[in-house]
Amino acid sequence: MKNILHVISSPSGENSISIKLGNAIVEKLLSQYPGSTVKEVNVAKNPFPHLEENLIKVTRSAAAPSDDNDLKRSDEAVRQVKEADIIVIGVPLFNFGIPSTLKSWLDNVVRPGVAFTYSEKGVQGLITGKQVYLAAASGAIYSEGPMKDYDFGAPYLEKVFNFIGVTDITVIRAEGVNMPNMKDIALQKAINSIAV
Ligand SMILES: Cc1cc2nc3c(=O)[nH]c(=O)nc-3n(C[C@H](O)[C@H](O)[C@H](O)COP(=O)(O)O)c2cc1C
């Protein structure tokens, strides 16, 4: 049995490819690990605050009041990540990067002293022993070909999760969803490639 956290960031609801792909990954995980729990966090519907002055202050000060709303929300996001064994993240590619709502969620999780720390040996990740699946959706193709260097979505997330200590990361891509020759098959091709 596993604790699965499913982070949704597409604003497109039932039309979203990354949500459908994320759901398919979760279903496969549930059949692999019967009885697992799934916690869904929709950062498009319930966005996390940007890194404004108060959020920076309370998440980086030992003297921050524990009843501060920004701190409580950020702590909850961190707790959900730490409690999860497996994290499935839907990643729509928007203007070659991740949605700003997913970036805000990440900014609330990737905190010094909580997600990573600086030691004599350099930076040390504190979020260890997790598996991450990235359900990436894009209009064009980035895994190969001329657009490969333009993908700052999934590769960016891989680096951030590596930085905080997560090394077991699988990227599953529904790509070419806006291309005439790919749009009808991109999602199914991605679903068929899920190996958990
Ligand atoms: C605002 C916006 C920006 C987009 N930018 C890109 C892009 O830079 N590259 C790309 O290949 N597709 C781009 N697309 C297409 C999306 O990546 C594609 O529709 C994907 O399915 C979105 O994920 P979702 O269906 O889960 O929302 C963009 C779509 C929107 C709405």
mmCIF file of C-alpha atoms and ligand atoms in Angstrom:
data_model
loop_
_atom_site.group_PDB
_atom_site.id
_atom_site.type_symbol
_atom_site.label_atom_id
_atom_site.label_comp_id
_atom_site.label_asym_id
_atom_site.label_seq_id
_atom_site.Cartn_x
_atom_site.Cartn_y
_atom_site.Cartn_z
ATOM 1 C CA MET A 1 0.000 0.000 0.000
ATOM 2 C CA LYS A 2 1.281 3.415 -0.957
ATOM 3 C CA ASN A 3 0.366 7.023 -0.258
ATOM 4 C CA ILE A 4 -0.104 8.628 -3.663
ATOM 5 C CA LEU A 5 -0.213 12.400 -4.140
ATOM 6 C CA HIS A 6 -1.691 13.586 -7.467
ATOM 7 C CA VAL A 7 -0.908 17.222 -8.251
ATOM 8 C CA ILE A 8 -3.082 18.691 -11.000
ATOM 9 C CA SER A 9 -2.077 21.974 -12.651
ATOM 10 C CA SER A 10 -4.048 22.141 -15.884
ATOM 11 C CA PRO A 11 -6.880 24.675 -15.820
ATOM 12 C CA SER A 12 -8.719 22.729 -18.550
ATOM 13 C CA GLY A 13 -10.660 20.274 -16.371
ATOM 14 C CA GLU A 14 -12.196 17.371 -18.255
ATOM 15 C CA ASN A 15 -10.510 18.450 -21.522
ATOM 16 C CA SER A 16 -7.049 18.300 -20.011
ATOM 17 C CA ILE A 17 -4.620 15.780 -21.438
ATOM 18 C CA SER A 18 -2.249 15.960 -18.450
ATOM 19 C CA ILE A 19 -5.127 15.235 -16.045
ATOM 20 C CA LYS A 20 -6.244 12.223 -18.135
ATOM 21 C CA LEU A 21 -2.659 10.980 -18.285
ATOM 22 C CA GLY A 22 -2.138 11.588 -14.558
ATOM 23 C CA ASN A 23 -5.349 9.700 -13.792
ATOM 24 C CA ALA A 24 -4.186 6.792 -15.960
ATOM 25 C CA ILE A 25 -0.879 6.675 -14.052
ATOM 26 C CA VAL A 26 -2.760 6.723 -10.724
ATOM 27 C CA GLU A 27 -5.037 3.887 -11.927
ATOM 28 C CA LYS A 28 -2.031 1.764 -12.885
ATOM 29 C CA LEU A 29 -0.430 2.463 -9.511
ATOM 30 C CA LEU A 30 -3.653 1.435 -7.749
ATOM 31 C CA SER A 31 -3.748 -1.853 -9.620
ATOM 32 C CA GLN A 32 -0.082 -2.421 -8.792
ATOM 33 C CA TYR A 33 -0.535 -1.432 -5.124
ATOM 34 C CA PRO A 34 -4.142 -2.295 -4.145
ATOM 35 C CA GLY A 35 -5.497 -0.413 -1.144
ATOM 36 C CA SER A 36 -3.277 2.623 -1.710
ATOM 37 C CA THR A 37 -4.608 6.057 -0.810
ATOM 38 C CA VAL A 38 -4.801 8.907 -3.309
ATOM 39 C CA LYS A 39 -4.739 12.563 -2.302
ATOM 40 C CA GLU A 40 -5.549 14.994 -5.123
ATOM 41 C CA VAL A 41 -4.289 18.580 -5.015
ATOM 42 C CA ASN A 42 -5.575 20.885 -7.762
ATOM 43 C CA VAL A 43 -3.294 23.932 -7.889
ATOM 44 C CA ALA A 44 -5.193 25.426 -10.825
ATOM 45 C CA LYS A 45 -8.470 25.517 -8.850
ATOM 46 C CA ASN A 46 -6.835 26.332 -5.491
ATOM 47 C CA PRO A 47 -3.687 28.264 -6.345
ATOM 48 C CA PHE A 48 -0.879 28.724 -3.857
ATOM 49 C CA PRO A 49 0.290 32.279 -3.152
ATOM 50 C CA HIS A 50 3.221 33.712 -5.064
ATOM 51 C CA LEU A 51 6.466 34.350 -3.220
ATOM 52 C CA GLU A 52 5.367 37.696 -1.868
ATOM 53 C CA GLU A 53 7.018 39.460 1.082
ATOM 54 C CA ASN A 54 5.107 37.719 3.876
ATOM 55 C CA LEU A 55 5.466 34.227 2.403
ATOM 56 C CA ILE A 56 9.238 34.659 2.011
ATOM 57 C CA LYS A 57 9.501 36.015 5.545
ATOM 58 C CA VAL A 58 7.456 33.362 7.357
ATOM 59 C CA THR A 59 8.955 30.409 5.473
ATOM 60 C CA ARG A 60 12.502 31.522 6.126
ATOM 61 C CA SER A 61 12.372 32.643 9.750
ATOM 62 C CA ALA A 62 12.440 30.451 12.841
ATOM 63 C CA ALA A 63 10.515 33.181 14.695
ATOM 64 C CA ALA A 64 7.528 33.165 12.305
ATOM 65 C CA PRO A 65 4.130 33.011 14.039
ATOM 66 C CA SER A 66 2.835 29.443 13.684
ATOM 67 C CA ASP A 67 -0.718 30.680 13.021
ATOM 68 C CA ASP A 68 0.287 32.657 9.917
ATOM 69 C CA ASN A 69 -1.983 31.586 7.044
ATOM 70 C CA ASP A 70 0.776 31.623 4.403
ATOM 71 C CA LEU A 71 3.005 29.478 6.616
ATOM 72 C CA LYS A 72 0.181 27.031 7.403
ATOM 73 C CA ARG A 73 -0.640 26.569 3.693
ATOM 74 C CA SER A 74 3.021 26.108 2.767
ATOM 75 C CA ASP A 75 3.538 23.659 5.654
ATOM 76 C CA GLU A 76 0.519 21.670 4.461
ATOM 77 C CA ALA A 77 1.992 21.393 0.950
ATOM 78 C CA VAL A 78 5.313 20.222 2.407
ATOM 79 C CA ARG A 79 3.559 17.718 4.683
ATOM 80 C CA GLN A 80 1.608 16.248 1.732
ATOM 81 C CA VAL A 81 4.841 15.805 -0.227
ATOM 82 C CA LYS A 82 6.661 14.259 2.742
ATOM 83 C CA GLU A 83 3.778 11.882 3.513
ATOM 84 C CA ALA A 84 3.586 10.645 -0.083
ATOM 85 C CA ASP A 85 5.432 7.569 -1.291
ATOM 86 C CA ILE A 86 4.595 8.386 -4.905
ATOM 87 C CA ILE A 87 3.900 11.805 -6.407
ATOM 88 C CA VAL A 88 2.151 12.098 -9.781
ATOM 89 C CA ILE A 89 2.327 15.591 -11.270
ATOM 90 C CA GLY A 90 0.381 16.771 -14.298
ATOM 91 C CA VAL A 91 2.575 19.112 -16.335
ATOM 92 C CA PRO A 92 0.971 21.000 -19.220
ATOM 93 C CA LEU A 93 3.620 22.789 -21.289
ATOM 94 C CA PHE A 94 2.712 26.479 -21.394
ATOM 95 C CA ASN A 95 5.004 28.783 -23.381
ATOM 96 C CA PHE A 96 7.811 26.248 -23.036
ATOM 97 C CA GLY A 97 7.553 26.104 -19.249
ATOM 98 C CA ILE A 98 5.323 24.878 -16.443
ATOM 99 C CA PRO A 99 2.037 26.636 -15.509
ATOM 100 C CA SER A 100 2.605 29.485 -13.047
ATOM 101 C CA THR A 101 0.266 27.746 -10.576
ATOM 102 C CA LEU A 102 2.549 24.714 -10.518
ATOM 103 C CA LYS A 103 5.554 27.013 -10.022
ATOM 104 C CA SER A 104 3.796 28.630 -7.037
ATOM 105 C CA TRP A 105 3.085 25.202 -5.514
ATOM 106 C CA LEU A 106 6.757 24.329 -6.002
ATOM 107 C CA ASP A 107 7.834 27.638 -4.440
ATOM 108 C CA ASN A 108 5.778 26.717 -1.372
ATOM 109 C CA VAL A 109 7.427 23.286 -1.117
ATOM 110 C CA VAL A 110 11.075 23.944 -2.001
ATOM 111 C CA ARG A 111 12.106 25.688 1.218
ATOM 112 C CA PRO A 112 15.522 25.747 2.898
ATOM 113 C CA GLY A 113 15.644 23.706 6.082
ATOM 114 C CA VAL A 114 12.544 21.813 4.987
ATOM 115 C CA ALA A 115 13.151 20.490 1.460
ATOM 116 C CA PHE A 116 16.904 21.072 1.240
ATOM 117 C CA THR A 117 19.761 22.276 3.374
ATOM 118 C CA TYR A 118 23.262 23.568 2.884
ATOM 119 C CA SER A 119 26.037 21.483 4.423
ATOM 120 C CA GLU A 120 29.840 21.424 4.175
ATOM 121 C CA LYS A 121 29.393 18.914 1.370
ATOM 122 C CA GLY A 122 27.147 21.279 -0.566
ATOM 123 C CA VAL A 123 23.405 21.225 -1.012
ATOM 124 C CA GLN A 124 21.618 18.259 0.509
ATOM 125 C CA GLY A 125 18.053 17.262 -0.446
ATOM 126 C CA LEU A 126 15.744 16.414 2.456
ATOM 127 C CA ILE A 127 12.891 14.828 0.488
ATOM 128 C CA THR A 128 14.168 11.308 -0.037
ATOM 129 C CA GLY A 129 12.724 7.896 -0.786
ATOM 130 C CA LYS A 130 9.983 9.122 -3.135
ATOM 131 C CA GLN A 131 8.986 8.150 -6.630
ATOM 132 C CA VAL A 132 7.807 10.927 -8.959
ATOM 133 C CA TYR A 133 5.850 10.503 -12.201
ATOM 134 C CA LEU A 134 5.518 13.527 -14.471
ATOM 135 C CA ALA A 135 2.454 13.397 -16.744
ATOM 136 C CA ALA A 136 3.631 15.868 -19.370
ATOM 137 C CA ALA A 137 1.360 17.199 -22.124
ATOM 138 C CA SER A 138 2.506 19.388 -25.001
ATOM 139 C CA GLY A 139 1.183 20.620 -28.311
ATOM 140 C CA ALA A 140 4.414 19.829 -30.139
ATOM 141 C CA ILE A 141 7.058 17.110 -29.794
ATOM 142 C CA TYR A 142 10.042 17.660 -27.500
ATOM 143 C CA SER A 143 11.463 14.208 -26.728
ATOM 144 C CA GLU A 144 13.294 14.348 -30.077
ATOM 145 C CA GLY A 145 13.640 16.584 -33.099
ATOM 146 C CA PRO A 146 14.071 20.332 -33.605
ATOM 147 C CA MET A 147 12.061 21.413 -30.515
ATOM 148 C CA LYS A 148 14.048 19.277 -28.051
ATOM 149 C CA ASP A 149 15.988 22.267 -26.677
ATOM 150 C CA TYR A 150 12.804 24.270 -26.088
ATOM 151 C CA ASP A 151 11.357 22.046 -23.364
ATOM 152 C CA PHE A 152 11.697 23.735 -19.978
ATOM 153 C CA GLY A 153 8.759 21.861 -18.444
ATOM 154 C CA ALA A 154 9.509 18.279 -17.391
ATOM 155 C CA PRO A 155 13.335 18.700 -17.523
ATOM 156 C CA TYR A 156 13.076 21.692 -15.188
ATOM 157 C CA LEU A 157 10.961 19.720 -12.716
ATOM 158 C CA GLU A 158 13.389 16.797 -12.879
ATOM 159 C CA LYS A 159 16.222 19.130 -11.848
ATOM 160 C CA VAL A 160 14.228 20.717 -9.006
ATOM 161 C CA PHE A 161 13.194 17.313 -7.626
ATOM 162 C CA ASN A 162 16.794 16.064 -7.921
ATOM 163 C CA PHE A 163 17.865 19.142 -5.948
ATOM 164 C CA ILE A 164 15.495 18.352 -3.061
ATOM 165 C CA GLY A 165 16.565 14.697 -2.954
ATOM 166 C CA VAL A 166 14.247 12.847 -5.340
ATOM 167 C CA THR A 167 16.137 10.696 -7.824
ATOM 168 C CA ASP A 168 13.474 8.228 -8.971
ATOM 169 C CA ILE A 169 11.644 10.272 -11.603
ATOM 170 C CA THR A 170 9.726 8.954 -14.610
ATOM 171 C CA VAL A 171 8.525 11.288 -17.351
ATOM 172 C CA ILE A 172 5.552 10.110 -19.407
ATOM 173 C CA ARG A 173 4.787 12.350 -22.355
ATOM 174 C CA ALA A 174 1.592 12.930 -24.268
ATOM 175 C CA GLU A 175 3.241 15.034 -26.931
ATOM 176 C CA GLY A 176 2.180 16.423 -30.265
ATOM 177 C CA VAL A 177 -1.398 16.816 -29.006
ATOM 178 C CA ASN A 178 -1.916 19.787 -31.366
ATOM 179 C CA MET A 179 -0.190 18.230 -34.378
ATOM 180 C CA PRO A 180 -2.475 16.934 -37.137
ATOM 181 C CA ASN A 181 -0.710 13.582 -37.422
ATOM 182 C CA MET A 182 -0.445 13.044 -33.648
ATOM 183 C CA LYS A 183 -3.444 14.601 -31.929
ATOM 184 C CA ASP A 184 -5.703 11.544 -32.143
ATOM 185 C CA ILE A 185 -3.095 9.101 -30.870
ATOM 186 C CA ALA A 186 -0.822 11.121 -28.530
ATOM 187 C CA LEU A 187 -2.699 10.431 -25.294
ATOM 188 C CA GLN A 188 -3.263 6.716 -25.956
ATOM 189 C CA LYS A 189 0.378 6.303 -26.963
ATOM 190 C CA ALA A 190 1.400 7.904 -23.655
ATOM 191 C CA ILE A 191 -1.020 5.736 -21.648
ATOM 192 C CA ASN A 192 0.314 2.613 -23.370
ATOM 193 C CA SER A 193 3.842 3.567 -22.326
ATOM 194 C CA ILE A 194 3.054 3.727 -18.577
ATOM 195 C CA ALA A 195 5.147 1.192 -16.705
ATOM 196 C CA VAL A 196 4.821 1.251 -12.918
HETATM 197 C C1 LIG B 1 -1.399 29.142 -22.855
HETATM 198 C C2 LIG B 1 -0.893 27.936 -23.597
HETATM 199 C C3 LIG B 1 0.453 27.871 -23.925
HETATM 200 C C4 LIG B 1 0.940 26.751 -24.604
HETATM 201 N N1 LIG B 1 2.270 26.684 -24.898
HETATM 202 C C5 LIG B 1 2.748 25.589 -25.541
HETATM 203 C C6 LIG B 1 4.142 25.484 -25.826
HETATM 204 O O1 LIG B 1 4.961 26.331 -25.509
HETATM 205 N N2 LIG B 1 4.557 24.375 -26.478
HETATM 206 C C7 LIG B 1 3.709 23.375 -26.843
HETATM 207 O O2 LIG B 1 4.156 22.401 -27.427
HETATM 208 N N3 LIG B 1 2.393 23.451 -26.551
HETATM 209 C C8 LIG B 1 1.895 24.521 -25.909
HETATM 210 N N4 LIG B 1 0.574 24.588 -25.612
HETATM 211 C C9 LIG B 1 -0.271 23.398 -25.845
HETATM 212 C C10 LIG B 1 -0.399 22.606 -24.545
HETATM 213 O O3 LIG B 1 0.850 22.175 -24.063
HETATM 214 C C11 LIG B 1 -1.300 21.394 -24.772
HETATM 215 O O4 LIG B 1 -2.576 21.850 -25.157
HETATM 216 C C12 LIG B 1 -1.396 20.507 -23.543
HETATM 217 O O5 LIG B 1 -2.341 19.503 -23.812
HETATM 218 C C13 LIG B 1 -1.821 21.295 -22.301
HETATM 219 O O6 LIG B 1 -2.034 20.431 -21.209
HETATM 220 P P1 LIG B 1 -3.504 20.158 -20.645
HETATM 221 O O7 LIG B 1 -4.270 19.560 -21.806
HETATM 222 O O8 LIG B 1 -3.330 19.210 -19.554
HETATM 223 O O9 LIG B 1 -4.056 21.472 -20.222
HETATM 224 C C14 LIG B 1 0.057 25.696 -24.961
HETATM 225 C C15 LIG B 1 -1.296 25.793 -24.610
HETATM 226 C C16 LIG B 1 -1.761 26.893 -23.955
HETATM 227 C C17 LIG B 1 -3.219 26.948 -23.560
#
